[in-house]
Amino acid sequence: MPAVVTAIERACRRLLGAADAAANRLYGWRYNPLYQSGTIVVAMFLVLIGTGLWLLLFYRVGDPWGSVARLTANPWTGNWVRGLHRYASDAAIVATAIHAARMVLQHRFWGPRALAWFSGLVLVGLVLILGWTGYVMVWDTFGQRIAIEGARLLDALPILSEPVERAFTGERALPGAFFFLNLFAHVALPLGLGLVLWVHVSRLARPTLLPPKRLGWTIVGLLTAVAVAWPLSMAPIADPFFRPATVPADYFFAFWLPFSRDIPADYAWIGGGLAVLALLLVPRWNRGERAHRPASEVDEAICTGCWQCFHDCPYDAIRMLERHDGRADHVARVTPDLCVSCGICAGSCAPMGVGPPGRTGRDQLEEVRSFLGSPERVPGEIIAITCAHGALTSGPALRAAGAVVYPVDCAGNLHSSVVELGIRAGAGGVLVLACPPRDCRNREGPKWTGERIYHDRDAELQARVDRRRVALAYAGPGEASEAAQAVARLQAAAAALAVPEPDADLDLVAACEATAAVEAS
Amino acid sequence: MSIRPLAVLGAALAVVGTVGTAALSRAPLAAYPDDSPVLRLAWSVRPERIERCRTLSDAELADVPAHMRQRVQCEGRSAAYRLAVTVDGGTVVDTVVTGGGARSDRPVYVFRELAIPAGRHAVVVRFEREPMAGVDSTAGDSSAVADAAADTLMAGRVGREAEERTRRQGEAVPALMELVTDVRPLAREVMLVTYDIDRRALVLRTRDDAP
C-alpha cells in the first residue's frame, strides 16, 4: 500500500480511537453508539418497516402528493410517523457509514470476511435505491428533481428502448402505473435487504443484530422527539413546467446529486463505476499483514474432543468429527477457508492443542517464560497484558503507572496459563487489558477471556491462582488514563497482600493436560 | 441524586446529533441554479421508413418458403430528420436526429432544454426529413399484380401487404413540421414544444394547458 495511504489510514485510526474513547467516557462501552453502528442499522431497519407499514395505509398511487400532504397535516397519527420514518432512514445511513469506516480501519474484512464487505456494499446500494424510491413516492419538488436526475443517468445506459426521462417532460401526465411500480419497489426491496443481511452475517457464529435495548430505545426516542418537536412540512408539488431554485433535500440520500447534475451522464457513470470498483477492491489493498497468517491447526494427539474451541470460534471455522482411535469420541478439525487466524481457539483449549501456528497456548507459555526469565523482572511488580489492537497504545501511561507491559496479539487469544505463570513467577498482580467487548477485532475475545478468568469457562484460570492478584479491565486505543487507573487499582489490591514467592516448580503444560483429561473423562 | 457533568454532556451531544441529522434531512439544495426560462423540446415520433420496393415474379415467389412469400419486397431504412430551432432569428439548434436502436429503426426521441432570456421571443422550430439518395418508396406498385386464387393461403395477400405499408406510412411523422410562435416566458418557467399526435404537428404547451 502506498505510504501516503498508510499515513492517512493511521491518522484516521487515531481519530477513530479518540472518538471511541470519548464516547466510552460519555456513554460507557456498553452503550457506545460507535461500537454499535452495525446493530443500529438493523434497529433502524425495523423502525422503517414499522413506520412504513403504517404510512402505506394512507398512501394513494393515484394522488401521491395529495395523500402524503394529508398525512403530513395530521399531527397525531401522520406527521410524526412520517418524520420518524425519514429520520430513521437517515440515522441508518449515518450508522452504515460509521460501520463501514470501522471495518476498513480495523482491517476486518479480508479472507472469509470479504463476503461481509461485498454484501455490505450491496446493502448500501439497496438502501440508496430504497431512499430514492421513497422520495419519488412523495412527488414533491425534491422527488421530481431526483427522479429527473435518476432518469438522466439511467438513459445514458443502452438498456431501455424508450428514454425514462420522457416521463417527466410534461408531454403527458405521469401515469399511476409509474407510482405503483415505485411503490412496489419501495415495498419489495426491503425483502431483498433482509436476504442480503442474512448473507452479510452468515460467516459469523453468533451475529449480534440488535443494540442493547436501552441504546436502541434511546435512539428511537430521540428521533421521535425531533419528529414531534420539529414537524416535517410538505415541499410544493412536482411541476414539470417550473424549475425551482432550491428544493428541500435529504442530503443523506441525495449526496450524489450536486456531483452528478452538472456533468454529462457518461462521466457520472464512469466516476460512480470507479468509486464502486475502488470499494470492491478494498479487501484486496487493505488486508494488512494479518491476512497472511496461517489458519489454526489442531494437534489431534492432544485434542480431548471437549468441543470448547468449536463453541468459542466466532466464525464457525471449527468442526467436530467422530474419532475412532479410542482416545475420545470427537476431534476438532479447522476449516481453513473459514478461519481468519484470530486465535480465539488457542485460549479456549485447556490442553493447548489448537491454535494458529506459533500462537497456541504452548507457544504463549514459551514466550511468557522467556519474558519472565528476564533479569529486568522484579518480584511484586504488576504485569499489564495488553492487547495489540487496544491497550498497547497506552504503553507509556502503563509504564508511568508502574506496570510492566507484556503485549499479546489479542487478549481473547490469551491462555489462562499465561496469567497463572505470571503469578507463579512472583508478579504482584497480572492485569489483562482487553479491548471493550463490542470492539474486539476477533468479535468475542474479551467476553471469553472474562468468562475464563471469572466464570470457569474452559480453559479456565485454575482455582489455585489467587484471584486477588488478577484483574481484567477494558481499554481501547486512546484510553490510557483508564488503563493507568486499572493498574493503580490492582496495585492497591496487591499492596495489601504479602510479597509473592516465585514458584516455578509446577509444570503447567502437564497440569493443563491432566486437568483437561479429567474434564474430558 | 447528583447529575454527572459527563452524562449531561453525553445527552446534549446525542440531542445535537439527532437535530443535526434532522437538519441535513431537509436542507435546501440548489436544484436549478440558473433562473432563465427554458424552452423544452420533447417528443417521440416514429421515423418514416424510406423503402425501395420491387414486385416479385411468380417464379421468384415460388423459390421463397410458403410462409415467407410477399409479393412486394421492400428494403430500406428509417429516415433521419433535421431539427432546427431559431430564437429571434438566431439559430440555437441545427442538428440531425435519427431513430434509436442499432439500426436507427426505433422511434426518434428529441429532448433538448434551451435556456432563453425572460421576455418576448420569436421562436421557430423546424423538424424536416433529410433527403435520402437512392431510395424510392413509390416503386413496387402492386396494384397490377393479380391476387392468388381465392382458395389458397395467399388469397388477399397482395392487398393486405399494400394496406400494411400504407398504415406504417400513416404512423410515421410528417416529412416536415414547423412551429412558428411568439413566447413570453417568466423566470424559471418551462415552455414545452412537443408533437401532437392528433394534429400531427408540433405544438407549444405551457403550465396552463398541461395534460
CSV table of C-alpha atoms in Angstrom, one decimal, chain A residues 30-456:
chain,number,residue,atom,x,y,z
A,30,ARG,CA,-21.9,-1.0,26.6
A,31,TYR,CA,-23.9,1.9,25.1
A,32,ASN,CA,-21.2,3.4,22.9
A,33,PRO,CA,-23.1,4.1,19.7
A,34,LEU,CA,-19.9,3.9,17.6
A,35,TYR,CA,-19.4,0.3,18.7
A,36,GLN,CA,-23.0,-0.5,17.9
A,37,SER,CA,-23.1,1.1,14.5
A,38,GLY,CA,-23.9,-2.2,12.7
A,39,THR,CA,-26.7,-3.1,15.1
A,40,ILE,CA,-28.1,0.4,15.0
A,41,VAL,CA,-28.6,0.0,11.2
A,42,VAL,CA,-30.7,-3.2,11.8
A,43,ALA,CA,-32.7,-1.4,14.6
A,44,MET,CA,-33.4,1.5,12.2
A,45,PHE,CA,-34.5,-1.1,9.5
A,46,LEU,CA,-37.1,-2.4,12.0
A,47,VAL,CA,-38.3,1.1,12.7
A,48,LEU,CA,-38.6,1.7,9.0
A,49,ILE,CA,-40.6,-1.4,8.5
A,50,GLY,CA,-43.0,-0.5,11.3
A,51,THR,CA,-43.5,3.1,10.3
A,52,GLY,CA,-43.5,2.2,6.6
A,53,LEU,CA,-46.4,-0.2,7.1
A,54,TRP,CA,-48.4,2.5,8.8
A,55,LEU,CA,-47.7,5.1,6.1
A,56,LEU,CA,-48.6,2.6,3.4
A,57,LEU,CA,-52.2,2.5,4.8
A,58,PHE,CA,-52.6,6.2,3.7
A,59,TYR,CA,-50.6,6.4,0.5
A,60,ARG,CA,-52.5,6.6,-2.8
A,61,VAL,CA,-50.8,6.0,-6.1
A,62,GLY,CA,-53.5,8.0,-7.8
A,63,ASP,CA,-52.8,11.0,-5.7
A,64,PRO,CA,-49.2,10.7,-4.3
A,65,TRP,CA,-48.5,14.2,-3.3
A,66,GLY,CA,-52.1,14.8,-2.0
A,67,SER,CA,-52.2,11.7,0.1
A,68,VAL,CA,-48.8,12.5,1.7
A,69,ALA,CA,-49.9,16.1,2.3
A,70,ARG,CA,-53.0,14.9,4.1
A,71,LEU,CA,-50.8,12.6,6.2
A,72,THR,CA,-48.4,15.4,7.0
A,73,ALA,CA,-51.3,17.6,8.0
A,74,ASN,CA,-52.3,15.1,10.7
A,75,PRO,CA,-50.2,15.8,13.8
A,76,TRP,CA,-51.5,12.7,15.7
A,77,THR,CA,-51.0,9.7,13.5
A,78,GLY,CA,-49.4,11.1,10.4
A,79,ASN,CA,-46.7,13.8,10.6
A,80,TRP,CA,-44.5,12.3,13.4
A,81,VAL,CA,-44.7,8.8,11.9
A,82,ARG,CA,-43.5,10.2,8.6
A,83,GLY,CA,-40.8,12.2,10.4
A,84,LEU,CA,-39.6,9.1,12.3
A,85,HIS,CA,-39.6,7.1,9.0
A,86,ARG,CA,-37.4,9.7,7.4
A,87,TYR,CA,-35.0,10.3,10.3
A,88,ALA,CA,-34.6,6.6,10.9
A,89,SER,CA,-33.5,6.1,7.3
A,90,ASP,CA,-31.0,9.0,7.8
A,91,ALA,CA,-29.7,7.5,11.0
A,92,ALA,CA,-29.3,4.2,9.2
A,93,ILE,CA,-27.1,5.9,6.6
A,94,VAL,CA,-25.0,7.6,9.3
A,95,ALA,CA,-24.6,4.3,11.2
A,96,THR,CA,-23.8,2.5,8.0
A,97,ALA,CA,-21.0,5.0,7.2
A,98,ILE,CA,-19.5,4.6,10.7
A,99,HIS,CA,-19.8,0.8,10.5
A,100,ALA,CA,-18.0,0.7,7.1
A,101,ALA,CA,-15.3,3.1,8.2
A,102,ARG,CA,-14.7,1.0,11.3
A,103,MET,CA,-14.4,-2.2,9.3
A,104,VAL,CA,-12.0,-0.6,6.9
A,105,LEU,CA,-9.8,1.0,9.5
A,106,GLN,CA,-9.7,-2.2,11.7
A,107,HIS,CA,-9.0,-4.5,8.7
A,108,ARG,CA,-11.9,-6.7,9.4
A,109,PHE,CA,-13.0,-7.9,6.0
A,110,TRP,CA,-10.3,-9.8,4.3
A,111,GLY,CA,-10.3,-13.6,3.6
A,112,PRO,CA,-13.6,-15.2,4.6
A,113,ARG,CA,-14.8,-11.9,5.9
A,114,ALA,CA,-14.7,-10.3,2.5
A,115,LEU,CA,-18.2,-11.7,1.9
A,116,ALA,CA,-19.4,-9.4,4.6
A,117,TRP,CA,-17.8,-6.5,2.8
A,118,PHE,CA,-19.2,-7.3,-0.6
A,119,SER,CA,-22.7,-8.0,0.8
A,120,GLY,CA,-22.4,-4.8,2.8
A,121,LEU,CA,-21.8,-2.8,-0.4
A,122,VAL,CA,-24.9,-4.5,-1.9
A,123,LEU,CA,-26.9,-3.5,1.2
A,124,VAL,CA,-25.7,0.1,0.8
A,125,GLY,CA,-26.8,0.2,-2.8
A,126,LEU,CA,-30.2,-1.3,-2.0
A,127,VAL,CA,-30.7,1.3,0.8
A,128,LEU,CA,-29.8,4.2,-1.5
A,129,ILE,CA,-32.3,2.9,-4.1
A,130,LEU,CA,-34.9,2.4,-1.4
A,131,GLY,CA,-34.4,6.0,-0.4
A,132,TRP,CA,-34.6,7.2,-4.0
A,133,THR,CA,-38.0,5.4,-4.5
A,134,GLY,CA,-39.2,6.7,-1.1
A,135,TYR,CA,-38.6,10.3,-2.0
A,136,VAL,CA,-40.0,9.9,-5.5
A,137,MET,CA,-43.2,8.4,-3.9
A,138,VAL,CA,-43.9,11.8,-2.3
A,139,TRP,CA,-43.7,13.5,-5.7
A,140,ASP,CA,-42.8,16.9,-4.4
A,141,THR,CA,-40.1,19.1,-6.0
A,142,PHE,CA,-37.3,17.1,-4.3
A,143,GLY,CA,-38.8,13.8,-5.5
A,144,GLN,CA,-39.1,15.2,-9.0
A,145,ARG,CA,-35.5,16.5,-9.0
A,146,ILE,CA,-34.0,13.2,-8.1
A,147,ALA,CA,-36.4,11.4,-10.4
A,148,ILE,CA,-35.3,13.5,-13.3
A,149,GLU,CA,-31.6,13.1,-12.4
A,150,GLY,CA,-32.0,9.4,-11.9
A,151,ALA,CA,-33.7,9.1,-15.3
A,152,ARG,CA,-31.0,11.2,-17.0
A,153,LEU,CA,-28.4,8.8,-15.6
A,154,LEU,CA,-30.4,5.7,-16.5
A,155,ASP,CA,-30.9,6.9,-20.1
A,156,ALA,CA,-27.2,7.0,-20.6
A,157,LEU,CA,-27.2,3.2,-20.4
A,158,PRO,CA,-28.1,1.4,-23.6
A,159,ILE,CA,-30.7,-0.8,-22.0
A,160,LEU,CA,-34.1,0.9,-22.5
A,161,SER,CA,-35.7,1.4,-25.9
A,162,GLU,CA,-37.6,4.5,-24.7
A,163,PRO,CA,-35.9,7.1,-22.5
A,164,VAL,CA,-37.2,7.2,-19.0
A,165,GLU,CA,-36.6,11.0,-19.0
A,166,ARG,CA,-39.6,11.4,-21.3
A,167,ALA,CA,-41.9,10.6,-18.5
A,168,PHE,CA,-41.0,13.8,-16.7
A,169,THR,CA,-41.0,16.3,-19.6
A,170,GLY,CA,-44.7,17.3,-19.2
A,171,GLU,CA,-45.7,15.9,-22.6
A,172,ARG,CA,-48.3,13.9,-20.8
A,173,ALA,CA,-49.5,13.4,-17.2
A,174,LEU,CA,-47.4,10.9,-15.2
A,175,PRO,CA,-49.3,7.6,-15.2
A,176,GLY,CA,-50.4,6.0,-12.0
A,177,ALA,CA,-48.5,2.9,-13.1
A,178,PHE,CA,-45.3,4.8,-12.5
A,179,PHE,CA,-46.2,5.4,-8.9
A,180,PHE,CA,-47.4,1.9,-8.5
A,181,LEU,CA,-44.1,0.5,-9.8
A,182,ASN,CA,-42.3,2.9,-7.5
A,183,LEU,CA,-44.4,1.8,-4.5
A,184,PHE,CA,-43.9,-1.8,-5.4
A,185,ALA,CA,-40.1,-1.4,-5.5
A,186,HIS,CA,-40.2,0.5,-2.2
A,187,VAL,CA,-42.1,-2.3,-0.5
A,188,ALA,CA,-40.3,-5.2,-2.2
A,189,LEU,CA,-36.7,-4.1,-1.8
A,190,PRO,CA,-36.7,-4.5,2.0
A,191,LEU,CA,-37.3,-8.2,1.4
A,192,GLY,CA,-34.2,-8.3,-0.7
A,193,LEU,CA,-32.5,-6.3,2.0
A,194,GLY,CA,-33.3,-8.9,4.6
A,195,LEU,CA,-31.9,-11.6,2.4
A,196,VAL,CA,-28.6,-9.8,1.8
A,197,LEU,CA,-28.4,-9.0,5.6
A,198,TRP,CA,-28.6,-12.7,6.2
A,199,VAL,CA,-25.7,-13.2,3.8
A,200,HIS,CA,-23.9,-10.3,5.4
A,201,VAL,CA,-23.7,-12.1,8.8
A,202,SER,CA,-23.7,-15.6,7.5
A,203,ARG,CA,-19.9,-16.1,8.3
A,204,LEU,CA,-20.4,-15.2,11.9
A,205,ALA,CA,-21.2,-17.9,14.5
A,206,ARG,CA,-23.2,-15.6,16.8
A,207,PRO,CA,-24.1,-12.4,15.0
A,208,THR,CA,-25.3,-9.6,17.2
A,209,LEU,CA,-28.2,-8.0,15.3
A,210,LEU,CA,-29.7,-5.5,17.7
A,211,PRO,CA,-28.1,-2.9,20.0
A,212,PRO,CA,-28.7,-3.1,23.8
A,213,LYS,CA,-32.4,-2.2,24.4
A,214,ARG,CA,-31.5,0.9,26.3
A,215,LEU,CA,-29.5,2.3,23.5
A,216,GLY,CA,-31.9,1.2,20.8
A,217,TRP,CA,-34.9,2.8,22.5
A,218,THR,CA,-33.0,5.9,23.3
A,219,ILE,CA,-32.2,6.4,19.6
A,220,VAL,CA,-35.8,5.8,18.6
A,221,GLY,CA,-37.0,8.1,21.4
A,222,LEU,CA,-34.7,10.9,20.3
A,223,LEU,CA,-35.7,10.6,16.6
A,224,THR,CA,-39.4,10.6,17.6
A,225,ALA,CA,-38.9,13.6,19.8
A,226,VAL,CA,-37.3,15.5,16.9
A,227,ALA,CA,-40.0,14.4,14.6
A,228,VAL,CA,-42.6,15.7,17.0
A,229,ALA,CA,-40.8,18.9,18.0
A,230,TRP,CA,-39.7,19.8,14.5
A,231,PRO,CA,-42.5,18.6,12.3
A,232,LEU,CA,-41.9,17.9,8.6
A,233,SER,CA,-43.5,20.2,6.1
A,234,MET,CA,-44.6,19.5,2.5
A,235,ALA,CA,-42.5,20.8,-0.3
A,236,PRO,CA,-44.5,22.1,-3.3
A,237,ILE,CA,-46.0,19.5,-5.7
A,238,ALA,CA,-43.8,18.5,-8.6
A,239,ASP,CA,-44.3,20.7,-11.6
A,240,PRO,CA,-42.7,19.9,-15.0
A,241,PHE,CA,-43.3,23.5,-16.1
A,242,PHE,CA,-41.3,25.2,-13.4
A,243,ARG,CA,-37.7,24.8,-12.3
A,244,PRO,CA,-37.3,25.7,-8.6
A,245,ALA,CA,-34.1,27.4,-7.5
A,246,THR,CA,-33.9,25.1,-4.4
A,247,VAL,CA,-35.6,22.1,-3.1
A,248,PRO,CA,-35.6,20.8,0.5
A,249,ALA,CA,-33.3,17.8,0.1
A,250,ASP,CA,-32.3,14.9,2.2
A,251,TYR,CA,-28.6,15.0,1.9
A,252,PHE,CA,-28.1,11.5,3.2
A,253,PHE,CA,-29.8,10.1,0.1
A,254,ALA,CA,-29.1,12.9,-2.4
A,255,PHE,CA,-25.5,13.5,-1.6
A,256,TRP,CA,-24.6,12.4,-5.1
A,257,LEU,CA,-26.9,15.0,-6.8
A,258,PRO,CA,-24.6,18.0,-6.5
A,259,PHE,CA,-21.8,16.0,-8.1
A,260,SER,CA,-23.8,14.4,-10.9
A,261,ARG,CA,-26.1,17.1,-12.1
A,262,ASP,CA,-23.5,19.3,-13.7
A,263,ILE,CA,-21.6,16.7,-15.6
A,264,PRO,CA,-22.5,14.5,-18.6
A,265,ALA,CA,-24.2,11.3,-17.6
A,266,ASP,CA,-21.4,9.2,-19.1
A,267,TYR,CA,-18.9,10.9,-16.8
A,268,ALA,CA,-21.2,10.4,-13.8
A,269,TRP,CA,-21.3,6.7,-14.6
A,270,ILE,CA,-17.6,6.4,-15.1
A,271,GLY,CA,-17.0,8.3,-11.8
A,272,GLY,CA,-19.5,6.2,-9.9
A,273,GLY,CA,-18.2,3.0,-11.5
A,274,LEU,CA,-14.6,3.8,-10.5
A,275,ALA,CA,-15.8,4.6,-6.9
A,276,VAL,CA,-17.6,1.2,-6.7
A,277,LEU,CA,-14.6,-0.6,-8.2
A,278,ALA,CA,-12.3,1.0,-5.6
A,279,LEU,CA,-14.8,-0.1,-2.8
A,280,LEU,CA,-14.8,-3.6,-4.2
A,281,LEU,CA,-11.1,-3.7,-4.1
A,282,VAL,CA,-10.8,-2.5,-0.6
A,283,PRO,CA,-10.4,-6.1,0.8
A,284,ARG,CA,-7.6,-6.6,-1.6
A,285,TRP,CA,-5.5,-3.5,-0.9
A,286,ASN,CA,-6.3,-3.1,2.7
A,287,ARG,CA,-5.7,-6.6,4.0
A,288,GLY,CA,-2.7,-5.8,6.2
A,289,GLU,CA,-0.1,-8.3,7.4
A,290,ARG,CA,-2.5,-10.3,9.4
A,291,ALA,CA,-4.2,-11.5,6.3
A,292,HIS,CA,-1.2,-13.7,5.5
A,293,ARG,CA,-1.2,-15.5,8.8
A,294,PRO,CA,-1.9,-19.2,8.6
A,295,ALA,CA,-5.1,-20.8,9.8
A,296,SER,CA,-5.4,-22.6,13.1
A,297,GLU,CA,-4.3,-26.2,13.3
A,298,VAL,CA,-5.4,-29.0,15.7
A,299,ASP,CA,-2.9,-31.3,17.3
A,300,GLU,CA,-5.0,-34.4,17.2
A,301,ALA,CA,-2.7,-36.2,19.7
A,302,ILE,CA,-3.6,-33.6,22.3
A,303,CYS,CA,-7.2,-32.9,21.4
A,304,THR,CA,-9.6,-34.3,24.0
A,305,GLY,CA,-12.7,-33.7,22.0
A,306,CYS,CA,-14.2,-31.3,24.6
A,307,TRP,CA,-15.9,-29.1,21.9
A,308,GLN,CA,-14.8,-25.9,23.6
A,309,CYS,CA,-13.0,-24.5,20.6
A,310,PHE,CA,-16.0,-25.4,18.5
A,311,HIS,CA,-18.2,-23.4,20.8
A,312,ASP,CA,-15.8,-20.4,21.1
A,313,CYS,CA,-14.9,-19.9,17.4
A,314,PRO,CA,-16.5,-16.7,16.3
A,315,TYR,CA,-16.5,-17.8,12.6
A,316,ASP,CA,-17.8,-21.3,12.7
A,317,ALA,CA,-14.4,-22.4,11.4
A,318,ILE,CA,-14.1,-25.5,13.6
A,319,ARG,CA,-16.0,-28.7,13.1
A,320,MET,CA,-16.1,-31.7,15.4
A,321,LEU,CA,-15.6,-35.1,13.7
A,322,GLU,CA,-16.1,-38.5,15.1
A,323,ARG,CA,-13.0,-40.2,16.2
A,324,HIS,CA,-12.3,-43.9,16.2
A,325,ASP,CA,-8.9,-44.3,17.7
A,326,GLY,CA,-10.1,-44.8,21.2
A,327,ARG,CA,-8.7,-41.5,22.5
A,328,ALA,CA,-12.0,-39.5,22.6
A,329,ASP,CA,-15.4,-39.5,20.9
A,330,HIS,CA,-14.6,-36.5,18.8
A,331,VAL,CA,-11.7,-34.5,17.4
A,332,ALA,CA,-11.7,-30.9,16.3
A,333,ARG,CA,-10.9,-30.0,12.7
A,334,VAL,CA,-10.3,-26.5,11.4
A,335,THR,CA,-11.8,-25.4,8.0
A,336,PRO,CA,-9.0,-23.2,6.7
A,337,ASP,CA,-11.3,-21.4,4.2
A,338,LEU,CA,-13.4,-20.1,7.1
A,339,CYS,CA,-10.5,-19.5,9.6
A,340,VAL,CA,-9.2,-15.9,9.9
A,341,SER,CA,-6.4,-16.9,12.2
A,342,CYS,CA,-8.0,-14.9,15.1
A,343,GLY,CA,-6.5,-17.3,17.6
A,344,ILE,CA,-9.6,-17.4,19.9
A,345,CYS,CA,-9.3,-21.2,19.9
A,346,ALA,CA,-5.9,-21.0,21.4
A,347,GLY,CA,-7.3,-19.5,24.5
A,348,SER,CA,-10.2,-22.0,24.7
A,349,CYS,CA,-8.1,-25.2,24.6
A,350,ALA,CA,-7.2,-26.5,28.1
A,351,PRO,CA,-4.5,-28.9,26.9
A,352,MET,CA,-3.3,-26.3,24.4
A,353,GLY,CA,-3.7,-28.4,21.3
A,354,VAL,CA,-5.3,-25.9,18.9
A,355,GLY,CA,-4.4,-22.5,17.6
A,356,PRO,CA,-2.6,-20.8,14.8
A,357,PRO,CA,1.0,-22.0,14.3
A,358,GLY,CA,3.2,-20.1,16.7
A,359,ARG,CA,0.3,-18.8,18.8
A,360,THR,CA,-1.0,-21.8,20.6
A,361,GLY,CA,-1.2,-21.9,24.4
A,362,ARG,CA,2.1,-23.8,24.4
A,363,ASP,CA,3.7,-21.1,22.2
A,364,GLN,CA,2.3,-18.4,24.5
A,365,LEU,CA,3.8,-20.2,27.6
A,366,GLU,CA,7.2,-20.4,25.9
A,367,GLU,CA,7.1,-16.7,25.2
A,368,VAL,CA,6.0,-15.6,28.6
A,369,ARG,CA,8.6,-17.8,30.2
A,370,SER,CA,11.3,-16.0,28.4
A,371,PHE,CA,9.7,-12.7,29.3
A,372,LEU,CA,9.5,-13.7,33.0
A,373,GLY,CA,13.0,-15.0,32.9
A,374,SER,CA,14.5,-11.7,32.0
A,375,PRO,CA,16.8,-10.2,34.7
A,376,GLU,CA,14.8,-7.0,34.5
A,377,ARG,CA,11.8,-8.6,36.2
A,378,VAL,CA,11.3,-7.6,39.8
A,379,PRO,CA,9.1,-9.7,42.2
A,380,GLY,CA,5.9,-7.9,43.2
A,381,GLU,CA,5.6,-5.8,40.0
A,382,ILE,CA,2.3,-5.5,38.1
A,383,ILE,CA,2.3,-7.1,34.7
A,384,ALA,CA,-0.1,-5.5,32.3
A,385,ILE,CA,-1.0,-7.9,29.5
A,386,THR,CA,-2.1,-5.5,26.7
A,387,CYS,CA,-4.0,-6.3,23.5
A,388,ALA,CA,-2.1,-5.2,20.4
A,389,HIS,CA,-5.3,-3.7,19.0
A,390,GLY,CA,-6.2,-1.6,22.0
A,391,ALA,CA,-4.3,-1.0,25.3
A,392,LEU,CA,-0.9,-1.5,23.7
A,393,THR,CA,-1.2,2.2,22.6
A,394,SER,CA,-1.3,3.1,26.3
A,395,GLY,CA,2.1,1.5,26.9
A,396,PRO,CA,3.8,4.8,28.1
A,397,ALA,CA,0.9,5.5,30.5
A,398,LEU,CA,1.1,2.0,31.9
A,399,ARG,CA,4.8,2.2,32.5
A,400,ALA,CA,4.4,5.5,34.1
A,401,ALA,CA,1.9,4.0,36.4
A,402,GLY,CA,4.5,1.4,37.4
A,403,ALA,CA,3.4,-1.6,35.4
A,404,VAL,CA,5.5,-3.7,33.1
A,405,VAL,CA,3.8,-4.2,29.7
A,406,TYR,CA,3.5,-7.6,28.1
A,407,PRO,CA,1.9,-7.2,24.7
A,408,VAL,CA,-0.2,-10.0,23.2
A,409,ASP,CA,-1.8,-10.4,19.8
A,410,CYS,CA,-5.3,-10.4,21.2
A,411,ALA,CA,-6.5,-10.6,24.8
A,412,GLY,CA,-9.1,-13.2,23.6
A,413,ASN,CA,-6.3,-15.5,22.5
A,414,LEU,CA,-4.7,-15.4,25.9
A,415,HIS,CA,-4.4,-18.8,27.5
A,416,SER,CA,-5.2,-18.6,31.2
A,417,SER,CA,-1.9,-20.5,32.0
A,418,VAL,CA,0.0,-17.3,30.9
A,419,VAL,CA,-1.7,-15.4,33.7
A,420,GLU,CA,-1.0,-18.2,36.2
A,421,LEU,CA,2.6,-18.4,35.2
A,422,GLY,CA,3.0,-14.7,35.7
A,423,ILE,CA,1.7,-15.0,39.3
A,424,ARG,CA,3.8,-18.1,39.9
A,425,ALA,CA,6.9,-16.2,38.7
A,426,GLY,CA,6.3,-13.7,41.5
A,427,ALA,CA,4.3,-10.9,39.9
A,428,GLY,CA,2.4,-8.8,42.4
A,429,GLY,CA,-0.5,-8.9,40.0
A,430,VAL,CA,-1.5,-9.6,36.4
A,431,LEU,CA,-3.8,-7.1,34.7
A,432,VAL,CA,-5.3,-8.3,31.5
A,433,LEU,CA,-6.2,-5.2,29.4
A,434,ALA,CA,-8.7,-6.3,26.7
A,435,CYS,CA,-10.5,-4.1,24.2
A,436,PRO,CA,-14.1,-3.2,25.1
A,437,PRO,CA,-16.2,-6.3,24.3
A,438,ARG,CA,-18.1,-4.6,21.4
A,439,ASP,CA,-14.9,-3.5,19.8
A,440,CYS,CA,-12.9,-6.8,19.7
A,441,ARG,CA,-11.3,-7.4,16.3
A,442,ASN,CA,-12.0,-11.0,16.9
A,443,ARG,CA,-15.6,-10.4,18.0
A,444,GLU,CA,-15.8,-12.3,21.3
A,445,GLY,CA,-12.3,-12.2,22.8
A,446,PRO,CA,-12.9,-10.1,25.9
A,447,LYS,CA,-16.1,-12.0,26.6
A,448,TRP,CA,-14.5,-15.4,26.6
A,449,THR,CA,-11.4,-14.1,28.5
A,450,GLY,CA,-13.7,-12.7,31.2
A,451,GLU,CA,-15.5,-16.0,31.5
A,452,ARG,CA,-12.3,-17.9,31.6
A,453,ILE,CA,-10.9,-15.8,34.4
A,454,TYR,CA,-14.1,-15.3,36.5
A,455,HIS,CA,-16.7,-17.9,35.5
A,456,ASP,CA,-14.8,-21.2,34.9
